[in-house]
GROMACS .gro file of C-alpha atoms in nm:
model
  454
    1MET     CA    1  -3.173  -2.810  -2.262
    2HIS     CA    2  -2.941  -2.774  -1.933
    3GLN     CA    3  -3.012  -2.396  -1.960
    4ILE     CA    4  -3.383  -2.441  -1.931
    5TYR     CA    5  -3.337  -2.660  -1.612
    6ARG     CA    6  -3.095  -2.408  -1.463
    7ILE     CA    7  -3.393  -2.147  -1.499
    8SER     CA    8  -3.634  -2.398  -1.345
    9ILE     CA    9  -3.405  -2.445  -1.054
   10VAL     CA   10  -3.374  -2.075  -0.989
   11LEU     CA   11  -3.738  -2.054  -0.984
   12SER     CA   12  -3.782  -2.346  -0.753
   13VAL     CA   13  -3.545  -2.195  -0.514
   14LEU     CA   14  -3.741  -1.874  -0.497
   15LEU     CA   15  -4.062  -2.062  -0.457
   16LEU     CA   16  -3.881  -2.240  -0.164
   17ALA     CA   17  -3.787  -1.933   0.039
   18ASN     CA   18  -4.112  -1.901   0.246
   19HIS     CA   19  -4.145  -2.261   0.287
   20ALA     CA   20  -3.793  -2.299   0.413
   21SER     CA   21  -3.818  -2.023   0.646
   22MET     CA   22  -4.118  -2.175   0.811
   23ALA     CA   23  -3.962  -2.504   0.828
   24LEU     CA   24  -3.670  -2.366   1.020
   25GLU     CA   25  -3.880  -2.194   1.253
   26ARG     CA   26  -4.037  -2.527   1.359
   27GLY     CA   27  -3.738  -2.621   1.576
   28PHE     CA   28  -3.705  -2.984   1.414
   29ILE     CA   29  -3.324  -2.939   1.386
   30GLU     CA   30  -3.280  -3.046   1.741
   31LYS     CA   31  -3.569  -3.286   1.739
   32PHE     CA   32  -3.374  -3.597   1.891
   33CYS     CA   33  -3.710  -3.787   1.968
   34ILE     CA   34  -3.999  -3.775   1.717
   35SER     CA   35  -4.222  -3.755   2.033
   36PRO     CA   36  -4.199  -3.532   2.341
   37PRO     CA   37  -3.977  -3.455   2.492
   38HIS     CA   38  -3.796  -3.381   2.167
   39ASP     CA   39  -3.469  -3.278   2.339
   40THR     CA   40  -3.401  -3.641   2.465
   41LEU     CA   41  -3.251  -3.916   2.255
   42CYS     CA   42  -3.500  -4.205   2.237
   43SER     CA   43  -3.575  -4.546   2.101
   44GLN     CA   44  -3.877  -4.460   1.898
   45LEU     CA   45  -3.840  -4.519   1.530
   46PRO     CA   46  -3.991  -4.238   1.328
   47PHE     CA   47  -4.279  -4.401   1.121
   48ASP     CA   48  -4.288  -4.099   0.874
   49GLN     CA   49  -4.114  -3.779   0.775
   50ALA     CA   50  -4.420  -3.516   0.801
   51ASP     CA   51  -4.226  -3.203   0.778
   52PHE     CA   52  -4.257  -3.206   0.402
   53SER     CA   53  -4.459  -3.042   0.144
   54SER     CA   54  -4.526  -3.197  -0.203
   55ASP     CA   55  -4.632  -2.858  -0.327
   56PHE     CA   56  -4.301  -2.781  -0.448
   57ASN     CA   57  -4.022  -2.945  -0.684
   58TYR     CA   58  -3.686  -2.923  -0.508
   59MET     CA   59  -3.410  -2.941  -0.788
   60LEU     CA   60  -3.142  -2.819  -0.528
   61ILE     CA   61  -3.058  -2.926  -0.176
   62GLU     CA   62  -3.175  -2.642   0.044
   63LYS     CA   63  -3.118  -2.623   0.427
   64GLY     CA   64  -3.498  -2.568   0.504
   65ALA     CA   65  -3.603  -2.858   0.285
   66GLN     CA   66  -3.327  -3.114   0.364
   67ASP     CA   67  -3.291  -3.072   0.751
   68PRO     CA   68  -3.619  -3.246   0.819
   69PHE     CA   69  -3.501  -3.562   0.616
   70ASP     CA   70  -3.162  -3.550   0.778
   71VAL     CA   71  -3.305  -3.537   1.144
   72PHE     CA   72  -3.555  -3.826   1.040
   73SER     CA   73  -3.241  -4.016   0.937
   74TRP     CA   74  -3.065  -3.966   1.261
   75GLN     CA   75  -3.376  -4.047   1.463
   76ALA     CA   76  -3.384  -4.374   1.261
   77MET     CA   77  -3.019  -4.452   1.312
   78VAL     CA   78  -3.036  -4.406   1.689
   79ALA     CA   79  -3.357  -4.607   1.716
   80LEU     CA   80  -3.248  -4.907   1.510
   81ASN     CA   81  -2.925  -4.912   1.716
   82TRP     CA   82  -3.082  -4.885   2.063
   83PRO     CA   83  -3.014  -5.178   2.291
   84ALA     CA   84  -3.285  -5.424   2.292
   85ASN     CA   85  -3.411  -5.770   2.428
   86VAL     CA   86  -3.381  -6.082   2.207
   87GLY     CA   87  -3.725  -5.997   2.055
   88GLY     CA   88  -3.606  -5.646   1.939
   89VAL     CA   89  -3.803  -5.454   2.202
   90PRO     CA   90  -3.574  -5.158   2.313
   91ILE     CA   91  -3.466  -5.165   2.691
   92SER     CA   92  -3.456  -4.864   2.912
   93GLY     CA   93  -3.108  -4.691   2.933
   94ARG     CA   94  -2.910  -4.501   2.663
   95ILE     CA   95  -2.800  -4.590   2.312
   96GLY     CA   96  -2.464  -4.649   2.429
   97SER     CA   97  -2.552  -4.877   2.733
   98ALA     CA   98  -2.585  -5.244   2.758
   99PRO     CA   99  -2.320  -5.357   2.527
  100ASP     CA  100  -2.390  -5.720   2.568
  101ASN     CA  101  -2.747  -5.672   2.446
  102PRO     CA  102  -2.851  -5.716   2.093
  103ARG     CA  103  -2.966  -5.396   1.910
  104VAL     CA  104  -3.313  -5.350   1.777
  105TRP     CA  105  -3.217  -5.432   1.415
  106GLN     CA  106  -3.055  -5.757   1.524
  107SER     CA  107  -3.415  -5.904   1.563
  108PHE     CA  108  -3.478  -5.832   1.191
  109THR     CA  109  -3.459  -6.125   0.941
  110ARG     CA  110  -3.157  -6.189   0.749
  111ARG     CA  111  -3.189  -6.166   0.382
  112ASP     CA  112  -3.076  -6.522   0.323
  113THR     CA  113  -3.316  -6.650   0.586
  114LEU     CA  114  -3.608  -6.501   0.382
  115PHE     CA  115  -3.462  -6.640   0.045
  116PRO     CA  116  -3.285  -6.957   0.105
  117PRO     CA  117  -3.049  -7.140   0.065
  118ASP     CA  118  -2.855  -6.979   0.334
  119PRO     CA  119  -2.501  -7.131   0.297
  120ALA     CA  120  -2.379  -6.915   0.590
  121MET     CA  121  -2.630  -7.045   0.833
  122GLN     CA  122  -2.582  -7.405   0.712
  123ALA     CA  123  -2.212  -7.392   0.738
  124CYS     CA  124  -2.166  -7.158   1.040
  125GLY     CA  125  -2.501  -7.127   1.224
  126SER     CA  126  -2.396  -7.326   1.537
  127SER     CA  127  -2.277  -7.151   1.842
  128LEU     CA  128  -2.411  -6.809   1.766
  129SER     CA  129  -2.473  -6.583   2.051
  130GLU     CA  130  -2.762  -6.323   2.077
  131ILE     CA  131  -2.548  -6.048   1.939
  132THR     CA  132  -2.335  -6.236   1.694
  133VAL     CA  133  -2.365  -6.123   1.340
  134LEU     CA  134  -2.359  -6.385   1.081
  135ILE     CA  135  -2.189  -6.297   0.770
  136GLY     CA  136  -2.222  -6.433   0.412
  137ASP     CA  137  -2.144  -6.151   0.200
  138LEU     CA  138  -1.784  -6.082   0.106
  139VAL     CA  139  -1.836  -5.857  -0.198
  140GLN     CA  140  -2.022  -5.530  -0.305
  141SER     CA  141  -2.301  -5.525  -0.540
  142ASP     CA  142  -2.063  -5.471  -0.832
  143ARG     CA  143  -1.878  -5.786  -0.710
  144ASN     CA  144  -1.560  -5.593  -0.598
  145ILE     CA  145  -1.391  -5.603  -0.258
  146LEU     CA  146  -1.303  -5.312  -0.044
  147VAL     CA  147  -0.960  -5.370   0.137
  148ASP     CA  148  -0.875  -5.168   0.455
  149ARG     CA  149  -0.514  -5.056   0.549
  150ASP     CA  150  -0.463  -5.376   0.749
  151GLY     CA  151  -0.517  -5.586   0.429
  152ASN     CA  152  -0.867  -5.696   0.537
  153PRO     CA  153  -1.175  -5.714   0.311
  154VAL     CA  154  -1.477  -5.530   0.434
  155VAL     CA  155  -1.783  -5.772   0.478
  156TYR     CA  156  -2.160  -5.731   0.456
  157SER     CA  157  -2.496  -5.801   0.588
  158THR     CA  158  -2.849  -5.723   0.489
  159TYR     CA  159  -3.165  -5.735   0.688
  160ALA     CA  160  -3.553  -5.687   0.646
  161ASN     CA  161  -3.757  -5.551   0.927
  162PRO     CA  162  -4.095  -5.741   1.043
  163VAL     CA  163  -4.299  -5.533   0.814
  164VAL     CA  164  -4.094  -5.637   0.494
  165ALA     CA  165  -4.044  -5.979   0.615
  166ASP     CA  166  -4.420  -6.049   0.702
  167PHE     CA  167  -4.513  -5.891   0.380
  168ILE     CA  168  -4.299  -6.120   0.178
  169ARG     CA  169  -4.400  -6.437   0.354
  170ALA     CA  170  -4.776  -6.348   0.383
  171ASN     CA  171  -4.799  -6.298   0.004
  172ASP     CA  172  -4.568  -6.593  -0.086
  173LEU     CA  173  -4.311  -6.348  -0.251
  174ASN     CA  174  -4.017  -6.570  -0.128
  175ASN     CA  175  -4.061  -6.801  -0.435
  176VAL     CA  176  -4.076  -6.743  -0.789
  177ALA     CA  177  -4.413  -6.900  -0.832
  178GLY     CA  178  -4.568  -6.673  -0.549
  179GLN     CA  179  -4.403  -6.366  -0.699
  180ASP     CA  180  -4.542  -6.459  -1.055
  181ARG     CA  181  -4.899  -6.513  -0.904
  182PHE     CA  182  -4.897  -6.171  -0.711
  183THR     CA  183  -4.744  -5.951  -0.994
  184ASP     CA  184  -4.997  -6.106  -1.236
  185ILE     CA  185  -5.275  -5.916  -1.031
  186LYS     CA  186  -5.090  -5.617  -0.906
  187PRO     CA  187  -4.749  -5.462  -0.865
  188ILE     CA  188  -4.548  -5.522  -0.550
  189GLY     CA  189  -4.587  -5.233  -0.301
  190PHE     CA  190  -4.437  -5.262   0.035
  191PRO     CA  191  -4.624  -5.104   0.339
  192GLN     CA  192  -4.589  -4.757   0.401
  193GLY     CA  193  -4.519  -4.609   0.740
  194ARG     CA  194  -4.752  -4.329   0.875
  195LEU     CA  195  -4.813  -4.122   1.173
  196ALA     CA  196  -5.133  -4.118   1.361
  197GLU     CA  197  -5.379  -3.866   1.233
  198ASN     CA  198  -5.559  -3.692   1.524
  199GLY     CA  199  -5.941  -3.675   1.476
  200THR     CA  200  -5.957  -3.918   1.199
  201GLY     CA  201  -5.919  -4.257   1.358
  202ASN     CA  202  -5.607  -4.336   1.127
  203ALA     CA  203  -5.366  -4.516   1.332
  204ALA     CA  204  -4.978  -4.510   1.313
  205ALA     CA  205  -4.824  -4.778   1.098
  206ALA     CA  206  -4.456  -4.893   1.103
  207PRO     CA  207  -4.271  -4.835   0.798
  208SER     CA  208  -4.095  -5.109   0.561
  209VAL     CA  209  -3.740  -5.089   0.657
  210THR     CA  210  -3.435  -5.262   0.492
  211LEU     CA  211  -3.075  -5.227   0.610
  212LYS     CA  212  -2.747  -5.302   0.452
  213MET     CA  213  -2.439  -5.277   0.671
  214ALA     CA  214  -2.060  -5.278   0.616
  215TRP     CA  215  -1.817  -5.418   0.875
  216ARG     CA  216  -1.463  -5.384   0.911
  217ILE     CA  217  -1.240  -5.663   1.080
  218LEU     CA  218  -1.076  -5.526   1.396
  219ASP     CA  219  -0.761  -5.695   1.517
  220LYS     CA  220  -0.525  -5.603   1.796
  221ASP     CA  221  -0.384  -5.306   1.602
  222SER     CA  222  -0.724  -5.147   1.533
  223ASN     CA  223  -0.865  -4.868   1.726
  224VAL     CA  224  -1.157  -5.073   1.850
  225GLY     CA  225  -1.283  -4.824   2.098
  226ARG     CA  226  -1.395  -4.592   1.815
  227TYR     CA  227  -1.628  -4.840   1.656
  228PHE     CA  228  -1.959  -4.986   1.737
  229THR     CA  229  -1.860  -5.345   1.728
  230ARG     CA  230  -2.033  -5.701   1.729
  231PRO     CA  231  -1.892  -6.050   1.737
  232GLY     CA  232  -1.910  -6.186   1.388
  233LYS     CA  233  -1.898  -6.525   1.235
  234ILE     CA  234  -1.781  -6.504   0.869
  235HIS     CA  235  -1.858  -6.785   0.619
  236ILE     CA  236  -1.589  -6.812   0.338
  237PRO     CA  237  -1.685  -7.064   0.074
  238ALA     CA  238  -1.439  -7.298  -0.071
  239ALA     CA  239  -1.421  -7.109  -0.404
  240ARG     CA  240  -1.303  -6.793  -0.227
  241SER     CA  241  -1.078  -6.976   0.038
  242LEU     CA  242  -0.694  -6.958  -0.005
  243ASN     CA  243  -0.666  -7.317   0.114
  244GLY     CA  244  -0.945  -7.437  -0.104
  245LYS     CA  245  -1.164  -7.533   0.189
  246PRO     CA  246  -1.493  -7.375   0.335
  247VAL     CA  247  -1.407  -7.170   0.644
  248CYS     CA  248  -1.602  -7.029   0.936
  249GLN     CA  249  -1.414  -6.771   1.132
  250PHE     CA  250  -1.507  -6.571   1.440
  251MET     CA  251  -1.400  -6.200   1.421
  252THR     CA  252  -1.459  -5.873   1.595
  253LEU     CA  253  -1.636  -5.653   1.341
  254GLY     CA  254  -1.675  -5.278   1.357
  255LEU     CA  255  -1.946  -5.088   1.185
  256VAL     CA  256  -1.814  -4.880   0.894
  257GLY     CA  257  -2.119  -4.797   0.691
  258ILE     CA  258  -2.492  -4.844   0.681
  259HIS     CA  259  -2.785  -4.787   0.456
  260ILE     CA  260  -3.129  -4.737   0.592
  261ALA     CA  261  -3.411  -4.744   0.341
  262MET     CA  262  -3.775  -4.675   0.481
  263ARG     CA  263  -4.086  -4.653   0.294
  264THR     CA  264  -4.322  -4.392   0.434
  265LEU     CA  265  -4.652  -4.215   0.339
  266SER     CA  266  -4.481  -3.862   0.331
  267GLY     CA  267  -4.176  -3.762   0.174
  268HIS     CA  268  -4.259  -3.894  -0.168
  269GLY     CA  269  -4.247  -4.234   0.007
  270ASN     CA  270  -4.375  -4.434  -0.286
  271GLU     CA  271  -3.989  -4.436  -0.379
  272TRP     CA  272  -3.871  -4.470  -0.014
  273ILE     CA  273  -3.640  -4.239   0.186
  274TRP     CA  274  -3.267  -4.349   0.170
  275SER     CA  275  -3.024  -4.261   0.472
  276THR     CA  276  -2.665  -4.357   0.459
  277PHE     CA  277  -2.420  -4.317   0.743
  278GLU     CA  278  -2.048  -4.382   0.771
  279HIS     CA  279  -1.773  -4.399   1.022
  280VAL     CA  280  -1.566  -4.068   1.049
  281ASP     CA  281  -1.237  -4.238   0.998
  282ASN     CA  282  -1.310  -4.408   0.665
  283ALA     CA  283  -1.155  -4.170   0.404
  284PRO     CA  284  -1.067  -3.805   0.348
  285VAL     CA  285  -1.238  -3.573   0.097
  286ALA     CA  286  -1.099  -3.565  -0.250
  287GLU     CA  287  -0.907  -3.256  -0.365
  288ASN     CA  288  -1.149  -3.211  -0.646
  289ALA     CA  289  -1.471  -3.303  -0.465
  290ARG     CA  290  -1.767  -3.143  -0.596
  291ASP     CA  291  -2.049  -2.975  -0.400
  292VAL     CA  292  -2.377  -3.184  -0.403
  293ASN     CA  293  -2.563  -2.922  -0.587
  294SER     CA  294  -2.286  -2.879  -0.857
  295ILE     CA  295  -2.410  -3.144  -1.128
  296TYR     CA  296  -2.380  -2.940  -1.436
  297ALA     CA  297  -2.064  -3.086  -1.634
  298GLU     CA  298  -2.041  -3.312  -1.933
  299GLU     CA  299  -1.796  -3.515  -1.708
  300LEU     CA  300  -1.819  -3.462  -1.341
  301PHE     CA  301  -1.465  -3.572  -1.250
  302PRO     CA  302  -1.224  -3.560  -1.543
  303GLY     CA  303  -0.945  -3.788  -1.459
  304GLY     CA  304  -1.095  -3.927  -1.152
  305CYS     CA  305  -1.113  -3.807  -0.794
  306ALA     CA  306  -0.782  -3.669  -0.672
  307ALA     CA  307  -0.613  -3.749  -0.343
  308PRO     CA  308  -0.582  -3.429  -0.113
  309THR     CA  309  -0.265  -3.261  -0.151
  310LYS     CA  310  -0.244  -3.126   0.207
  311ALA     CA  311  -0.045  -3.325   0.456
  312ILE     CA  312  -0.288  -3.566   0.651
  313SER     CA  313  -0.206  -3.665   1.010
  314LYS     CA  314  -0.518  -3.851   1.059
  315GLN     CA  315  -0.535  -4.237   1.029
  316TYR     CA  316  -0.798  -4.334   0.777
  317SER     CA  317  -0.920  -4.706   0.723
  318PHE     CA  318  -0.935  -4.681   0.355
  319PHE     CA  319  -0.659  -4.420   0.261
  320ASP     CA  320  -0.285  -4.418   0.299
  321PRO     CA  321  -0.144  -4.075   0.288
  322ASN     CA  322   0.204  -4.209   0.224
  323CYS     CA  323   0.119  -4.377  -0.103
  324ALA     CA  324   0.143  -4.087  -0.366
  325SER     CA  325   0.134  -4.330  -0.636
  326CYS     CA  326  -0.176  -4.526  -0.540
  327ARG     CA  327  -0.466  -4.475  -0.782
  328THR     CA  328  -0.781  -4.349  -0.606
  329ASN     CA  329  -1.118  -4.516  -0.610
  330VAL     CA  330  -1.028  -4.838  -0.819
  331PRO     CA  331  -1.110  -5.186  -0.730
  332PRO     CA  332  -0.825  -5.450  -0.672
  333ALA     CA  333  -0.662  -5.549  -0.992
  334GLU     CA  334  -0.603  -5.904  -0.869
  335THR     CA  335  -0.848  -6.186  -0.814
  336TRP     CA  336  -0.882  -6.231  -0.453
  337THR     CA  337  -0.894  -6.525  -0.199
  338TRP     CA  338  -0.952  -6.534   0.179
  339ALA     CA  339  -0.672  -6.648   0.405
  340MET     CA  340  -0.718  -6.789   0.751
  341THR     CA  341  -0.447  -6.556   0.913
  342ALA     CA  342  -0.444  -6.190   0.874
  343PRO     CA  343  -0.413  -6.008   0.631
  344HIS     CA  344  -0.692  -6.190   0.501
  345ALA     CA  345  -0.716  -6.039   0.137
  346ARG     CA  346  -0.468  -6.248  -0.069
  347ASN     CA  347  -0.423  -6.329  -0.421
  348HIS     CA  348  -0.402  -6.687  -0.551
  349ASP     CA  349  -0.026  -6.697  -0.457
  350GLY     CA  350  -0.104  -6.614  -0.118
  351ASN     CA  351   0.045  -6.259  -0.131
  352LYS     CA  352  -0.112  -5.956   0.044
  353ILE     CA  353  -0.352  -5.759  -0.188
  354PRO     CA  354  -0.277  -5.391  -0.128
  355GLY     CA  355  -0.535  -5.177   0.076
  356SER     CA  356  -0.792  -4.973  -0.134
  357GLN     CA  357  -0.712  -4.595  -0.180
  358ILE     CA  358  -1.048  -4.435  -0.136
  359VAL     CA  359  -1.142  -4.069  -0.139
  360ARG     CA  360  -1.478  -3.894  -0.120
  361CYS     CA  361  -1.572  -3.737  -0.439
  362TRP     CA  362  -1.907  -3.560  -0.320
  363ASP     CA  363  -1.851  -3.326  -0.024
  364ILE     CA  364  -2.112  -3.341   0.247
  365PHE     CA  365  -2.380  -3.073   0.208
  366GLY     CA  366  -2.315  -2.785   0.468
  367SER     CA  367  -2.645  -2.822   0.642
  368THR     CA  368  -2.605  -3.185   0.678
  369ALA     CA  369  -2.268  -3.135   0.827
  370ALA     CA  370  -2.418  -2.900   1.077
  371VAL     CA  371  -2.689  -3.166   1.170
  372ASN     CA  372  -2.415  -3.414   1.212
  373ASP     CA  373  -2.234  -3.177   1.449
  374ILE     CA  374  -2.533  -3.135   1.676
  375TRP     CA  375  -2.603  -3.506   1.696
  376ALA     CA  376  -2.242  -3.594   1.762
  377ASP     CA  377  -2.252  -3.354   2.040
  378LYS     CA  378  -2.562  -3.517   2.175
  379LEU     CA  379  -2.422  -3.856   2.137
  380LYS     CA  380  -2.089  -3.755   2.315
  381GLY     CA  381  -1.947  -4.032   2.548
  382THR     CA  382  -2.068  -4.309   2.287
  383VAL     CA  383  -1.925  -4.457   2.000
  384TRP     CA  384  -2.197  -4.320   1.789
  385ALA     CA  385  -2.056  -3.989   1.793
  386ASN     CA  386  -1.801  -4.132   1.554
  387TYR     CA  387  -2.052  -4.175   1.284
  388MET     CA  388  -2.189  -3.928   1.032
  389LEU     CA  389  -2.471  -3.893   0.802
  390ILE     CA  390  -2.346  -3.867   0.440
  391SER     CA  391  -2.688  -3.751   0.307
  392THR     CA  392  -3.076  -3.851   0.295
  393GLN     CA  393  -3.204  -3.905  -0.064
  394TRP     CA  394  -3.564  -3.865  -0.139
  395ARG     CA  395  -3.775  -3.819  -0.449
  396ALA     CA  396  -3.789  -3.454  -0.474
  397THR     CA  397  -3.866  -3.347  -0.832
  398ASP     CA  398  -3.997  -3.463  -1.156
  399LYS     CA  399  -3.778  -3.697  -1.370
  400SER     CA  400  -3.578  -3.502  -1.637
  401PRO     CA  401  -3.241  -3.526  -1.826
  402LEU     CA  402  -3.071  -3.386  -1.534
  403PHE     CA  403  -3.264  -3.571  -1.261
  404GLU     CA  404  -3.306  -3.918  -1.416
  405ASN     CA  405  -3.521  -4.034  -1.107
  406GLY     CA  406  -3.619  -3.717  -0.951
  407GLU     CA  407  -3.373  -3.787  -0.660
  408LEU     CA  408  -3.230  -3.523  -0.425
  409PRO     CA  409  -2.935  -3.515  -0.390
  410ARG     CA  410  -2.878  -3.617  -0.751
  411TYR     CA  411  -2.571  -3.847  -0.642
  412LEU     CA  412  -2.526  -4.040  -0.324
  413THR     CA  413  -2.294  -4.339  -0.255
  414ASN     CA  414  -2.153  -4.479   0.060
  415LEU     CA  415  -1.773  -4.534   0.043
  416THR     CA  416  -1.789  -4.871   0.222
  417LEU     CA  417  -2.083  -5.003   0.012
  418GLU     CA  418  -2.039  -4.846  -0.323
  419SER     CA  419  -1.670  -4.768  -0.298
  420PHE     CA  420  -1.617  -4.762  -0.697
  421GLN     CA  421  -1.934  -4.626  -0.811
  422GLN     CA  422  -1.911  -4.256  -0.697
  423THR     CA  423  -1.859  -4.119  -1.050
  424ALA     CA  424  -2.102  -4.354  -1.224
  425ASN     CA  425  -2.426  -4.222  -1.374
  426ASN     CA  426  -2.616  -4.464  -1.150
  427GLY     CA  427  -2.433  -4.361  -0.832
  428THR     CA  428  -2.750  -4.283  -0.662
  429CYS     CA  429  -2.952  -4.490  -0.406
  430LEU     CA  430  -3.282  -4.413  -0.577
  431GLY     CA  431  -3.157  -4.448  -0.935
  432CYS     CA  432  -2.985  -4.783  -0.857
  433HIS     CA  433  -3.276  -4.935  -0.671
  434THR     CA  434  -3.524  -4.836  -0.946
  435THR     CA  435  -3.389  -5.103  -1.150
  436ALA     CA  436  -3.484  -5.377  -0.877
  437ARG     CA  437  -3.672  -5.655  -1.016
  438THR     CA  438  -3.841  -5.994  -0.903
  439ALA     CA  439  -3.683  -6.330  -0.998
  440SER     CA  440  -3.902  -6.309  -1.319
  441SER     CA  441  -3.814  -5.954  -1.388
  442ALA     CA  442  -4.125  -5.753  -1.261
  443PRO     CA  443  -4.069  -5.442  -1.065
  444ALA     CA  444  -3.986  -5.522  -0.708
  445ASP     CA  445  -4.052  -5.181  -0.551
  446PHE     CA  446  -3.689  -5.094  -0.520
  447VAL     CA  447  -3.595  -5.395  -0.299
  448PHE     CA  448  -3.325  -5.597  -0.487
  449MET     CA  449  -3.353  -5.896  -0.242
  450MET     CA  450  -3.679  -5.999  -0.430
  451GLN     CA  451  -3.446  -6.144  -0.712
  452ARG     CA  452  -3.307  -6.406  -0.492
  453ALA     CA  453  -3.632  -6.612  -0.492
  454LYS     CA  454  -3.620  -6.974  -0.626
   0.00000   0.00000   0.00000
């Protein structure tokens, strides 16, 4: 069976040759803004990924096909993190300017505001500035915690843009009864973004966007200047607090990872476009890292993902080069609690929980790395030059035994959001989110927050 799909992939690559060549000639690799002038960074969110042809099946990541998606991801990353007023309207200036202003995404709706109750707001909602990030999530989707080398847990926040939030509210989808009424008539389908079609009268429309962000606690010993930071207020419920009492703590938070999911008309948008970014200081590449096109093996990583054997001088947030005996990519073995004083990750006896030893199992595709270099150079002088796109995942081919959901690249995980799922069969944005359901188990159009309805 695998041999048949190898032959299919070879044929697909041959069919792609002319299309890829044409794509490269369009000059979109340095399209820093979706609208003219393209050579300048801008605050305009791309409403669609239009450099795409659905005439082909893409069973391998190929430069000419992937570059437009990766540029789309970077355009979105810059636009969403542009300084804005309190209403989310971008202000004039540069992406690295106005540090005391909120970013565009800070006008989005927090998930728990859409689907109450909101314990973090109830307990810690007072004295929040316009740029404060309110945190209520202390664990990843698999319920594990990621601990940095300082002994502090990574914390998380999830948002819906106005398109998503308005669709949920307008259709009464934030409660179980409303979800049942809606799905009895038709499946949930969030609005798709599209570009204006000249001569047709079809206007542009903003896409549905959801965000999930991972934040590292930055103390006096952390290299704060290398991170995009926000003041944060973290809610620790009594069940997770070392002293047994609910806690609200102000912290300086540094962004270490972000998922951007956008539903657009093009790019097989029925299943969204998934962009994931990380800070460059997170973790090193594994000694036995695999190329993203190298998926043919009964077991992808026999024995796990190995720590690099060469000497490492760089300081990583989630990897200790001096711990040769540390197992890589395994969650903490101890049940954890949160202490009021650093390090905050403690066991029930109050002892520090060791930092996670994380390595990257899947190497970044060569053309994605090249796009990252171009954008890092353009973002020079801002903290955003310290962030990299891991990949952009999209529906590229028909479902098959090798491509369970037709996603490309086949596997995609963020080390700060899915730290321990890199080798899992569902270690894929699209593959994971295809299981998203409403509170009554109806398909939720890839949006997990729908299951929180009461």
